[in-house]
mmCIF file of C-alpha atoms and ligand atoms in Angstrom:
data_model
loop_
_atom_site.group_PDB
_atom_site.id
_atom_site.type_symbol
_atom_site.label_atom_id
_atom_site.label_comp_id
_atom_site.label_asym_id
_atom_site.label_seq_id
_atom_site.Cartn_x
_atom_site.Cartn_y
_atom_site.Cartn_z
ATOM 1 C CA MET A 1 -12.867 20.986 67.273
ATOM 2 C CA GLU A 2 -9.429 21.336 66.236
ATOM 3 C CA LEU A 3 -8.792 22.123 62.614
ATOM 4 C CA PRO A 4 -4.864 22.399 60.912
ATOM 5 C CA PRO A 5 -3.986 25.822 59.811
ATOM 6 C CA VAL A 6 -5.189 25.580 56.483
ATOM 7 C CA GLY A 7 -7.491 23.676 54.125
ATOM 8 C CA LEU A 8 -8.906 23.514 50.521
ATOM 9 C CA GLY A 9 -12.079 26.243 49.919
ATOM 10 C CA THR A 10 -13.238 24.882 46.801
ATOM 11 C CA MET A 11 -16.034 27.003 45.909
ATOM 12 C CA GLY A 12 -15.164 27.312 42.072
ATOM 13 C CA ILE A 13 -13.980 23.624 42.216
ATOM 14 C CA ASP A 14 -14.883 21.374 39.318
ATOM 15 C CA ASP A 15 -12.762 19.015 38.738
ATOM 16 C CA PRO A 16 -12.176 16.112 41.908
ATOM 17 C CA GLU A 17 -8.584 15.537 41.051
ATOM 18 C CA SER A 18 -7.881 19.445 42.819
ATOM 19 C CA VAL A 19 -8.883 17.829 46.044
ATOM 20 C CA ALA A 20 -6.980 14.495 45.464
ATOM 21 C CA THR A 21 -3.935 16.373 44.693
ATOM 22 C CA ALA A 22 -5.368 18.958 48.033
ATOM 23 C CA LEU A 23 -4.641 15.703 50.148
ATOM 24 C CA ALA A 24 -1.879 13.841 48.688
ATOM 25 C CA LEU A 25 -0.308 17.167 49.503
ATOM 26 C CA GLY A 26 -1.637 16.807 53.192
ATOM 27 C CA TYR A 27 -4.751 19.182 52.970
ATOM 28 C CA ARG A 28 -7.402 16.987 55.139
ATOM 29 C CA HIS A 29 -9.782 19.669 56.422
ATOM 30 C CA LEU A 30 -12.298 20.500 52.730
ATOM 31 C CA ASP A 31 -14.870 23.548 52.926
ATOM 32 C CA THR A 32 -17.835 23.510 49.942
ATOM 33 C CA ALA A 33 -21.213 24.595 50.386
ATOM 34 C CA ARG A 34 -24.063 22.904 49.116
ATOM 35 C CA ILE A 35 -24.888 26.084 47.071
ATOM 36 C CA TYR A 36 -21.111 25.844 45.009
ATOM 37 C CA ASP A 37 -23.098 23.144 43.290
ATOM 38 C CA ASN A 38 -20.084 20.360 43.819
ATOM 39 C CA GLU A 39 -20.593 18.984 46.779
ATOM 40 C CA ALA A 40 -20.272 15.649 44.338
ATOM 41 C CA VAL A 41 -16.733 16.936 43.394
ATOM 42 C CA VAL A 42 -15.431 17.221 46.137
ATOM 43 C CA GLY A 43 -16.689 14.090 47.498
ATOM 44 C CA GLU A 44 -15.012 11.959 44.040
ATOM 45 C CA GLY A 45 -11.749 13.717 45.079
ATOM 46 C CA LEU A 46 -12.166 12.250 48.174
ATOM 47 C CA ALA A 47 -12.907 9.390 47.193
ATOM 48 C CA ALA A 48 -9.490 9.396 44.907
ATOM 49 C CA GLY A 49 -7.391 10.589 48.078
ATOM 50 C CA LEU A 50 -8.646 7.958 50.361
ATOM 51 C CA ALA A 51 -7.796 5.153 48.036
ATOM 52 C CA GLY A 52 -4.542 6.567 47.083
ATOM 53 C CA ASP A 53 -4.981 7.698 43.448
ATOM 54 C CA ALA A 54 -2.862 11.514 43.765
ATOM 55 C CA GLY A 55 -0.390 11.529 42.600
ATOM 56 C CA VAL A 56 1.897 14.371 43.422
ATOM 57 C CA GLY A 57 4.988 13.956 41.251
ATOM 58 C CA ASP A 58 7.859 13.033 42.337
ATOM 59 C CA ALA A 59 6.923 14.499 46.082
ATOM 60 C CA VAL A 60 5.984 12.176 49.268
ATOM 61 C CA ASP A 61 2.387 11.088 48.901
ATOM 62 C CA ALA A 62 0.898 11.849 51.848
ATOM 63 C CA THR A 63 -2.263 10.191 51.601
ATOM 64 C CA GLU A 64 -0.590 6.796 51.976
ATOM 65 C CA ASN A 65 -2.624 4.922 55.290
ATOM 66 C CA LEU A 66 -5.570 7.955 54.687
ATOM 67 C CA ASP A 67 -7.482 7.326 56.670
ATOM 68 C CA ARG A 68 -10.818 9.483 56.160
ATOM 69 C CA ALA A 69 -10.726 10.048 60.268
ATOM 70 C CA ASP A 70 -7.917 12.314 59.155
ATOM 71 C CA VAL A 71 -10.407 14.987 56.415
ATOM 72 C CA THR A 72 -13.023 17.369 57.925
ATOM 73 C CA VAL A 73 -15.564 18.193 55.530
ATOM 74 C CA ALA A 74 -16.896 20.533 56.048
ATOM 75 C CA THR A 75 -20.050 21.686 53.736
ATOM 76 C CA LYS A 76 -22.896 24.380 54.560
ATOM 77 C CA LEU A 77 -26.757 24.276 54.148
ATOM 78 C CA TRP A 78 -28.511 27.316 52.519
ATOM 79 C CA ILE A 79 -30.948 29.927 53.631
ATOM 80 C CA ASP A 80 -33.632 27.721 52.581
ATOM 81 C CA ASP A 81 -32.186 24.782 53.873
ATOM 82 C CA LEU A 82 -32.777 25.558 57.645
ATOM 83 C CA ALA A 83 -36.179 25.456 59.073
ATOM 84 C CA ALA A 84 -36.160 22.677 61.198
ATOM 85 C CA ASP A 85 -37.960 19.748 59.386
ATOM 86 C CA ALA A 86 -35.056 20.404 55.910
ATOM 87 C CA VAL A 87 -31.773 20.685 57.889
ATOM 88 C CA ALA A 88 -32.637 16.963 58.087
ATOM 89 C CA PRO A 89 -32.539 15.955 54.167
ATOM 90 C CA ALA A 90 -30.542 18.325 53.018
ATOM 91 C CA ALA A 91 -28.275 17.412 55.440
ATOM 92 C CA ARG A 92 -28.414 13.563 54.505
ATOM 93 C CA GLU A 93 -28.127 14.927 50.377
ATOM 94 C CA SER A 94 -24.969 16.513 51.071
ATOM 95 C CA ALA A 95 -23.385 13.247 52.569
ATOM 96 C CA GLU A 96 -24.822 11.444 50.112
ATOM 97 C CA ARG A 97 -23.110 13.672 47.055
ATOM 98 C CA LEU A 98 -19.820 14.285 49.188
ATOM 99 C CA GLY A 99 -20.079 10.405 49.146
ATOM 100 C CA VAL A 100 -19.668 10.136 53.193
ATOM 101 C CA ASP A 101 -21.749 8.969 56.298
ATOM 102 C CA ALA A 102 -21.455 11.348 58.294
ATOM 103 C CA ILE A 103 -20.992 15.308 57.816
ATOM 104 C CA ASP A 104 -17.663 16.054 60.170
ATOM 105 C CA LEU A 105 -18.596 20.268 60.105
ATOM 106 C CA LEU A 106 -22.224 21.273 59.199
ATOM 107 C CA TYR A 107 -22.515 25.567 59.107
ATOM 108 C CA VAL A 108 -25.622 27.121 59.305
ATOM 109 C CA HIS A 109 -24.781 29.447 56.231
ATOM 110 C CA ARG A 110 -25.954 32.846 56.905
ATOM 111 C CA PRO A 111 -27.941 34.078 59.650
ATOM 112 C CA ARG A 112 -30.626 34.436 56.324
ATOM 113 C CA GLY A 113 -33.933 33.179 55.146
ATOM 114 C CA ASP A 114 -35.401 29.912 56.926
ATOM 115 C CA TYR A 115 -33.470 30.821 59.458
ATOM 116 C CA ASP A 116 -34.381 30.396 63.627
ATOM 117 C CA PRO A 117 -32.268 29.893 66.582
ATOM 118 C CA GLU A 118 -34.879 28.599 68.289
ATOM 119 C CA ALA A 119 -36.128 25.467 65.455
ATOM 120 C CA THR A 120 -32.386 25.492 63.169
ATOM 121 C CA LEU A 121 -30.192 24.642 65.598
ATOM 122 C CA PRO A 122 -31.940 22.066 67.565
ATOM 123 C CA ALA A 123 -32.209 20.662 64.330
ATOM 124 C CA LEU A 124 -28.455 20.082 63.894
ATOM 125 C CA ASP A 125 -27.765 18.708 67.375
ATOM 126 C CA ARG A 126 -30.928 16.831 66.439
ATOM 127 C CA MET A 127 -28.220 15.150 63.877
ATOM 128 C CA VAL A 128 -25.575 14.838 66.101
ATOM 129 C CA ASP A 129 -27.077 12.145 68.195
ATOM 130 C CA ASP A 130 -28.073 10.736 65.556
ATOM 131 C CA GLY A 131 -24.710 11.110 63.685
ATOM 132 C CA LEU A 132 -25.554 12.289 60.756
ATOM 133 C CA VAL A 133 -23.213 15.498 62.095
ATOM 134 C CA ARG A 134 -20.172 16.094 64.055
ATOM 135 C CA ASN A 135 -20.153 18.787 64.880
ATOM 136 C CA VAL A 136 -22.223 22.265 64.657
ATOM 137 C CA GLY A 137 -20.612 25.896 62.843
ATOM 138 C CA VAL A 138 -22.226 29.474 62.022
ATOM 139 C CA SER A 139 -20.703 31.196 58.770
ATOM 140 C CA ASN A 140 -21.868 34.332 58.176
ATOM 141 C CA PHE A 141 -23.040 35.032 61.914
ATOM 142 C CA GLU A 142 -22.583 38.821 63.576
ATOM 143 C CA ILE A 143 -21.955 39.276 68.086
ATOM 144 C CA ASP A 144 -26.108 38.969 68.023
ATOM 145 C CA ASP A 145 -26.258 35.425 66.313
ATOM 146 C CA LEU A 146 -23.261 34.437 67.737
ATOM 147 C CA ASP A 147 -24.544 34.606 70.999
ATOM 148 C CA ARG A 148 -28.356 33.953 70.876
ATOM 149 C CA ALA A 149 -26.944 30.819 69.103
ATOM 150 C CA ILE A 150 -24.895 29.953 72.382
ATOM 151 C CA ASP A 151 -27.502 30.560 74.911
ATOM 152 C CA VAL A 152 -29.789 27.503 72.588
ATOM 153 C CA LEU A 153 -27.074 25.288 71.676
ATOM 154 C CA GLY A 154 -25.765 25.814 75.112
ATOM 155 C CA ARG A 155 -22.671 26.039 74.322
ATOM 156 C CA PRO A 156 -20.603 27.637 71.112
ATOM 157 C CA PRO A 157 -20.673 26.933 67.772
ATOM 158 C CA ALA A 158 -18.024 24.536 67.173
ATOM 159 C CA ALA A 159 -16.529 26.790 64.407
ATOM 160 C CA HIS A 160 -16.784 30.595 62.490
ATOM 161 C CA GLN A 161 -16.443 30.535 58.930
ATOM 162 C CA THR A 162 -16.899 34.614 58.213
ATOM 163 C CA GLU A 163 -15.090 36.801 55.387
ATOM 164 C CA LEU A 164 -11.095 37.293 56.838
ATOM 165 C CA HIS A 165 -8.544 38.797 54.646
ATOM 166 C CA PRO A 166 -6.286 42.272 54.356
ATOM 167 C CA LEU A 167 -8.678 44.051 53.400
ATOM 168 C CA PHE A 168 -11.957 43.131 54.804
ATOM 169 C CA TYR A 169 -12.072 41.473 58.246
ATOM 170 C CA LYS A 170 -13.657 42.257 61.519
ATOM 171 C CA PRO A 171 -11.894 42.012 65.032
ATOM 172 C CA THR A 172 -15.140 41.985 67.371
ATOM 173 C CA LEU A 173 -15.547 38.798 66.202
ATOM 174 C CA LEU A 174 -12.060 37.154 66.606
ATOM 175 C CA ASP A 175 -12.228 38.680 70.046
ATOM 176 C CA HIS A 176 -15.698 36.483 70.650
ATOM 177 C CA ALA A 177 -14.050 33.625 69.532
ATOM 178 C CA ARG A 178 -11.470 33.884 71.950
ATOM 179 C CA LYS A 179 -13.865 34.145 74.762
ATOM 180 C CA HIS A 180 -15.489 31.363 73.821
ATOM 181 C CA GLY A 181 -12.916 29.177 72.498
ATOM 182 C CA TYR A 182 -14.684 28.269 69.485
ATOM 183 C CA PRO A 183 -11.903 28.808 66.343
ATOM 184 C CA VAL A 184 -12.521 31.839 63.468
ATOM 185 C CA VAL A 185 -12.400 30.112 59.706
ATOM 186 C CA ALA A 186 -10.926 32.609 58.005
ATOM 187 C CA TYR A 187 -12.852 32.895 54.729
ATOM 188 C CA SER A 188 -11.237 34.627 51.261
ATOM 189 C CA PRO A 189 -8.510 34.984 52.812
ATOM 190 C CA LEU A 190 -6.844 35.562 49.614
ATOM 191 C CA ALA A 191 -9.939 38.384 48.897
ATOM 192 C CA GLY A 192 -10.612 37.106 45.453
ATOM 193 C CA GLY A 193 -6.860 37.000 44.626
ATOM 194 C CA ARG A 194 -7.235 40.328 45.186
ATOM 195 C CA VAL A 195 -4.078 40.306 47.421
ATOM 196 C CA ARG A 196 -1.826 40.924 44.828
ATOM 197 C CA GLU A 197 -2.430 44.822 44.785
ATOM 198 C CA VAL A 198 -1.686 45.599 48.603
ATOM 199 C CA ASP A 199 1.032 47.548 48.571
ATOM 200 C CA ALA A 200 1.115 46.697 52.564
ATOM 201 C CA VAL A 201 1.559 43.049 51.848
ATOM 202 C CA VAL A 202 3.134 43.600 48.528
ATOM 203 C CA GLU A 203 6.416 45.396 50.606
ATOM 204 C CA VAL A 204 6.137 42.117 53.126
ATOM 205 C CA ALA A 205 6.174 39.611 50.668
ATOM 206 C CA ASP A 206 9.408 41.494 49.505
ATOM 207 C CA ALA A 207 11.051 41.197 52.212
ATOM 208 C CA HIS A 208 10.787 37.417 52.438
ATOM 209 C CA GLY A 209 10.980 37.497 48.677
ATOM 210 C CA THR A 210 7.550 35.510 48.676
ATOM 211 C CA THR A 211 3.949 36.133 46.959
ATOM 212 C CA PRO A 212 1.787 38.769 48.338
ATOM 213 C CA GLU A 213 -0.803 35.224 48.886
ATOM 214 C CA ALA A 214 1.467 33.747 51.228
ATOM 215 C CA VAL A 215 1.611 36.243 53.352
ATOM 216 C CA ALA A 216 -1.565 36.706 53.387
ATOM 217 C CA ILE A 217 -2.919 33.149 54.339
ATOM 218 C CA ALA A 218 0.232 34.097 57.556
ATOM 219 C CA TRP A 219 -1.032 37.139 59.048
ATOM 220 C CA ALA A 220 -4.410 35.452 58.864
ATOM 221 C CA THR A 221 -3.687 32.294 60.301
ATOM 222 C CA ALA A 222 -0.913 34.173 63.005
ATOM 223 C CA LYS A 223 -4.047 35.287 64.360
ATOM 224 C CA ASP A 224 -5.954 33.545 67.038
ATOM 225 C CA PRO A 225 -8.415 31.583 67.136
ATOM 226 C CA VAL A 226 -7.529 31.303 63.480
ATOM 227 C CA VAL A 227 -7.546 28.518 60.792
ATOM 228 C CA ALA A 228 -7.682 29.886 56.956
ATOM 229 C CA ILE A 229 -9.558 28.193 53.287
ATOM 230 C CA PRO A 230 -8.094 29.080 50.838
ATOM 231 C CA LYS A 231 -9.128 28.329 47.425
ATOM 232 C CA ALA A 232 -6.168 26.741 44.692
ATOM 233 C CA SER A 233 -6.714 24.614 41.945
ATOM 234 C CA SER A 234 -3.309 23.602 40.484
ATOM 235 C CA GLU A 235 -1.035 21.729 42.631
ATOM 236 C CA ALA A 236 1.865 24.885 42.215
ATOM 237 C CA HIS A 237 -1.256 26.946 44.091
ATOM 238 C CA LEU A 238 -2.039 24.018 46.921
ATOM 239 C CA ARG A 239 1.498 24.071 47.627
ATOM 240 C CA ALA A 240 2.191 27.130 47.945
ATOM 241 C CA ASN A 241 -0.577 27.470 50.062
ATOM 242 C CA LEU A 242 0.128 25.365 52.482
ATOM 243 C CA ALA A 243 4.056 25.431 52.688
ATOM 244 C CA ALA A 244 2.890 29.656 53.524
ATOM 245 C CA ALA A 245 0.998 28.364 57.228
ATOM 246 C CA ASP A 246 4.935 28.035 58.546
ATOM 247 C CA LEU A 247 6.208 31.538 57.079
ATOM 248 C CA GLU A 248 6.568 33.574 59.932
ATOM 249 C CA LEU A 249 6.241 37.583 60.150
ATOM 250 C CA THR A 250 7.606 39.748 61.997
ATOM 251 C CA GLU A 251 4.898 41.743 64.987
ATOM 252 C CA SER A 252 5.551 44.961 63.006
ATOM 253 C CA GLU A 253 5.189 43.958 59.751
ATOM 254 C CA VAL A 254 1.459 41.806 61.618
ATOM 255 C CA ALA A 255 0.419 45.318 62.023
ATOM 256 C CA ALA A 256 1.658 46.994 59.079
ATOM 257 C CA ILE A 257 -1.293 44.437 57.158
ATOM 258 C CA ASP A 258 -3.893 45.519 60.270
ATOM 259 C CA GLY A 259 -3.423 48.911 58.972
ATOM 260 C CA VAL A 260 -4.226 48.286 56.342
ATOM 261 C CA GLU A 261 -7.656 50.638 55.211
ATOM 262 C CA ARG A 262 -10.439 48.187 55.352
ATOM 263 C CA GLU A 263 -12.414 47.741 51.651
ATOM 264 C CA GLU A 264 -16.242 46.585 51.937
ATOM 265 C CA GLU A 265 -16.759 42.917 51.975
ATOM 266 C CA LEU A 266 -16.329 40.297 49.284
ATOM 267 C CA PHE A 267 -19.831 38.972 49.896
ATOM 268 C CA PRO A 268 -22.197 40.990 51.773
ATOM 269 C CA GLU A 269 -26.138 39.927 52.152
HETATM 270 N N1 NAP B 1 -19.054 30.800 54.077
HETATM 271 C C1 NAP B 1 -19.522 31.294 52.954
HETATM 272 O O1 NAP B 1 -20.268 32.267 53.043
HETATM 273 C C2 NAP B 1 -17.698 31.718 51.824
HETATM 274 C C3 NAP B 1 -17.923 33.035 51.129
HETATM 275 C C4 NAP B 1 -16.886 32.979 50.016
HETATM 276 C C5 NAP B 1 -15.595 32.219 49.983
HETATM 277 N N2 NAP B 1 -16.097 30.130 51.460
HETATM 278 C C6 NAP B 1 -15.575 29.545 51.423
HETATM 279 O O2 NAP B 1 -13.581 30.527 51.676
HETATM 280 C C7 NAP B 1 -13.141 29.695 50.294
HETATM 281 C C8 NAP B 1 -12.236 30.554 49.893
HETATM 282 O O3 NAP B 1 -12.518 31.336 48.777
HETATM 283 P P1 NAP B 1 -12.635 32.255 48.006
HETATM 284 O O4 NAP B 1 -12.465 31.101 47.215
HETATM 285 O O5 NAP B 1 -14.301 33.646 47.701
HETATM 286 O O6 NAP B 1 -11.154 32.866 47.238
HETATM 287 P P2 NAP B 1 -9.651 33.279 47.809
HETATM 288 O O7 NAP B 1 -9.113 31.930 48.737
HETATM 289 O O8 NAP B 1 -9.229 34.507 48.512
HETATM 290 O O9 NAP B 1 -9.259 33.331 46.526
HETATM 291 C C9 NAP B 1 -8.680 32.703 45.836
HETATM 292 C C10 NAP B 1 -8.552 32.398 44.490
HETATM 293 O O10 NAP B 1 -6.576 33.297 44.327
HETATM 294 C C11 NAP B 1 -6.504 32.420 43.778
HETATM 295 N N3 NAP B 1 -4.542 31.723 44.053
HETATM 296 C C12 NAP B 1 -5.416 30.662 44.830
HETATM 297 N N4 NAP B 1 -3.531 30.191 45.826
HETATM 298 C C13 NAP B 1 -2.579 31.077 45.008
HETATM 299 C C14 NAP B 1 -1.489 31.424 44.990
HETATM 300 N N5 NAP B 1 -0.287 31.027 46.115
HETATM 301 N N6 NAP B 1 -1.169 32.823 44.418
HETATM 302 C C15 NAP B 1 -1.915 33.377 43.066
HETATM 303 N N7 NAP B 1 -3.004 32.884 43.553
HETATM 304 C C16 NAP B 1 -4.018 32.000 44.261
HETATM 305 C C17 NAP B 1 -7.572 31.328 42.975
HETATM 306 O O11 NAP B 1 -6.378 30.681 41.802
HETATM 307 P P3 NAP B 1 -6.235 29.465 41.301
HETATM 308 O O12 NAP B 1 -8.068 28.368 41.868
HETATM 309 O O13 NAP B 1 -5.936 28.685 39.850
HETATM 310 O O14 NAP B 1 -5.359 28.540 42.049
HETATM 311 C C18 NAP B 1 -8.275 32.288 42.807
HETATM 312 O O15 NAP B 1 -8.231 32.453 41.532
HETATM 313 C C19 NAP B 1 -14.056 29.623 48.845
HETATM 314 O O16 NAP B 1 -12.855 27.987 48.346
HETATM 315 C C20 NAP B 1 -15.139 28.866 49.766
HETATM 316 O O17 NAP B 1 -15.242 27.415 50.474
HETATM 317 C C21 NAP B 1 -17.418 30.777 52.113
#
């Protein structure tokens, strides 16, 4: 599926205005999850954006003539909603909270708990047939999980959402996505705010007269086939993150950040 280089991560967002402002600035991909307990907040922000209720100061309001079809609304089923008979009721509740007729991208949040590829994935596919879900994605999968999912679905997932930032990512997951032709959605692309502690990122930011956050987003989205979903609440952060995809890093700058020593993931099991 086609996703813009920068979308909005919403974990921790509890004010619909942040979501509406993001839409007004031009964001077209909203990422939430049942476990974030804010699907209703995202839905409220989406409704405000579609109604053209979000002002962004003197800037052009990108919600003018915004259609529901212009926005990719993504959410995730938690691990206790992955049994074959649980996915449809859970997805219907998510859609209701989001205020949408169909969820554009519904992820398996983690291949854990009630996840059973042979049962869960066909049940998700039936929701695509029924029109409640437009695309089935996966998150926090390893190569084995991805291969199994491709076997069962008979096609690649619509997207794989995985942790990716200068302090942690797995290049083999990008190779797999390229080979099978699906996008990787980079979560926590700012390492939860920690990228400003990474010397290599700060050096590149100084050279471009920009912020470490912008560099982290540019570094992630320069990788094929990666899009990023930084979370931001203020208009200033939302605006800066969206613009960051236009920042062009040199090959040696990308290589310097690639060379940063990897740490433990922020979101292990
Ligand atoms: N699939 C999964 O298992 C999974 C796991 C974790 C996250 N995610 C998704 O990925 C999204 C992003 O990850 P994340 O929320 O962990 O963290 P993140 O996007 O790496 O970092 C967010 C933090 O950076 C700050 N920030 C944002 N833009 C900034 C800027 N331009 N300058 C300075 N600081 C800035 C934010 O502050 P303000 O809010 O004050 O702007 C917030 O404290 C989540 O919201 C969620 O949608 C998915």
